[in-house]
């Protein structure tokens, strides 16, 4: 009797039932879906990495431009202060000359 049961179970294992075939097919479909999702995620990861690299380059370029503009602004402010001081000195000199002219 036990031998008969073992033989019948072995026989079932050799020829999969319709339900087992459906389950295997469903598992294969799920496996293919997971592979596709994994591939899609890998592609998206690569795209995001490229985008990140480009953003870093843009950030570095903007930072360098900002430093250059800040330096230029300091230079222009210094030149402007020098011109303002020169203008004051020139005004004082003109006033002295006018005062001397009035006195003479």
Tab-separated table of C-alpha atoms in Angstrom:
chain	number	residue	atom	x	y	z
A	1	UNK	CA	0.000	0.000	0.000
A	2	UNK	CA	2.787	2.455	0.880
A	3	UNK	CA	4.592	1.454	-2.285
A	4	UNK	CA	1.467	2.203	-4.314
A	5	UNK	CA	1.149	5.640	-2.746
A	6	UNK	CA	4.819	6.462	-3.459
A	7	UNK	CA	4.415	5.332	-7.057
A	8	UNK	CA	1.284	7.442	-7.538
A	9	UNK	CA	3.010	10.522	-6.085
A	10	UNK	CA	5.989	9.992	-8.372
A	11	UNK	CA	3.635	9.709	-11.296
A	12	UNK	CA	1.977	13.008	-10.409
A	13	UNK	CA	5.374	14.677	-10.203
A	14	UNK	CA	6.268	13.636	-13.712
A	15	UNK	CA	3.215	15.037	-15.423
A	16	UNK	CA	2.313	18.434	-14.058
A	17	UNK	CA	-1.351	19.123	-13.688
A	18	UNK	CA	-3.064	21.991	-15.410
A	19	UNK	CA	-3.044	23.978	-12.155
A	20	UNK	CA	0.720	23.487	-11.765
A	21	UNK	CA	1.330	24.558	-15.354
A	22	UNK	CA	-0.771	27.693	-14.759
A	23	UNK	CA	1.169	28.439	-11.584
A	24	UNK	CA	4.478	27.957	-13.399
A	25	UNK	CA	3.285	30.242	-16.172
A	26	UNK	CA	2.209	32.870	-13.611
A	27	UNK	CA	5.561	32.584	-11.868
A	28	UNK	CA	7.346	33.049	-15.212
A	29	UNK	CA	5.228	36.131	-15.956
A	30	UNK	CA	6.028	37.573	-12.525
A	31	UNK	CA	9.701	36.808	-13.048
A	32	UNK	CA	9.682	38.597	-16.410
A	33	UNK	CA	7.846	41.569	-14.884
A	34	UNK	CA	10.436	41.803	-12.104
A	35	UNK	CA	13.273	41.629	-14.618
A	36	UNK	CA	11.681	44.436	-16.632
A	37	UNK	CA	11.153	46.538	-13.509
A	38	UNK	CA	14.755	45.965	-12.495
A	39	UNK	CA	15.975	47.003	-15.941
A	40	UNK	CA	13.761	50.104	-15.866
A	41	UNK	CA	15.095	51.049	-12.437
A	42	UNK	CA	18.687	50.577	-13.593
A	43	UNK	CA	18.036	52.834	-16.577
A	44	UNK	CA	16.416	55.461	-14.384
A	45	UNK	CA	19.336	55.278	-11.928
A	46	UNK	CA	21.822	55.845	-14.752
A	47	UNK	CA	19.775	58.774	-16.061
A	48	UNK	CA	19.619	60.342	-12.611
A	49	UNK	CA	23.374	59.871	-12.120
A	50	UNK	CA	24.053	61.649	-15.422
A	51	UNK	CA	21.661	64.422	-14.401
A	52	UNK	CA	23.399	64.723	-11.020
A	53	UNK	CA	26.809	64.967	-12.673
A	54	UNK	CA	25.543	67.707	-14.994
A	55	UNK	CA	23.967	69.568	-12.084
A	56	UNK	CA	27.255	69.432	-10.174
A	57	UNK	CA	29.099	70.844	-13.199
A	58	UNK	CA	26.530	73.631	-13.513
A	59	UNK	CA	26.796	74.372	-9.784
A	60	UNK	CA	30.594	74.582	-10.000
A	61	UNK	CA	30.343	76.894	-13.011
A	62	UNK	CA	27.835	79.162	-11.244
A	63	UNK	CA	30.000	79.193	-8.122
A	64	UNK	CA	33.080	80.184	-10.157
A	65	UNK	CA	31.088	82.894	-11.947
A	66	UNK	CA	29.840	84.195	-8.594
A	67	UNK	CA	33.398	84.383	-7.273
A	68	UNK	CA	34.517	86.247	-10.379
A	69	UNK	CA	31.639	88.727	-10.127
A	70	UNK	CA	32.287	89.273	-6.410
A	71	UNK	CA	35.922	90.007	-7.146
A	72	UNK	CA	34.959	92.411	-9.942
A	73	UNK	CA	32.473	94.134	-7.643
A	74	UNK	CA	35.169	94.698	-5.005
A	75	UNK	CA	37.451	96.164	-7.654
A	76	UNK	CA	34.750	98.492	-8.973
A	77	UNK	CA	33.844	99.624	-5.435
A	78	UNK	CA	37.498	100.413	-4.737
A	79	UNK	CA	37.753	102.369	-7.991
A	80	UNK	CA	34.535	104.227	-7.192
A	81	UNK	CA	35.809	105.175	-3.733
A	82	UNK	CA	39.067	106.375	-5.281
A	83	UNK	CA	37.115	108.549	-7.749
A	84	UNK	CA	34.927	109.952	-4.984
A	85	UNK	CA	38.000	110.834	-2.921
A	86	UNK	CA	39.673	112.373	-5.966
A	87	UNK	CA	36.518	114.397	-6.614
A	88	UNK	CA	36.557	115.693	-3.027
A	89	UNK	CA	40.225	116.580	-3.287
A	90	UNK	CA	39.613	118.343	-6.608
A	91	UNK	CA	36.678	120.278	-5.097
A	92	UNK	CA	38.837	121.381	-2.177
A	93	UNK	CA	41.596	122.489	-4.545
A	94	UNK	CA	39.124	124.423	-6.720
A	95	UNK	CA	37.671	126.145	-3.650
A	96	UNK	CA	41.165	127.153	-2.457
A	97	UNK	CA	42.033	128.525	-5.897
A	98	UNK	CA	38.767	130.478	-5.997
A	99	UNK	CA	39.443	131.871	-2.530
A	100	UNK	CA	42.965	132.902	-3.573
A	101	UNK	CA	41.563	134.557	-6.687
A	102	UNK	CA	39.068	136.523	-4.629
A	103	UNK	CA	41.803	137.627	-2.271
A	104	UNK	CA	44.046	138.808	-5.102
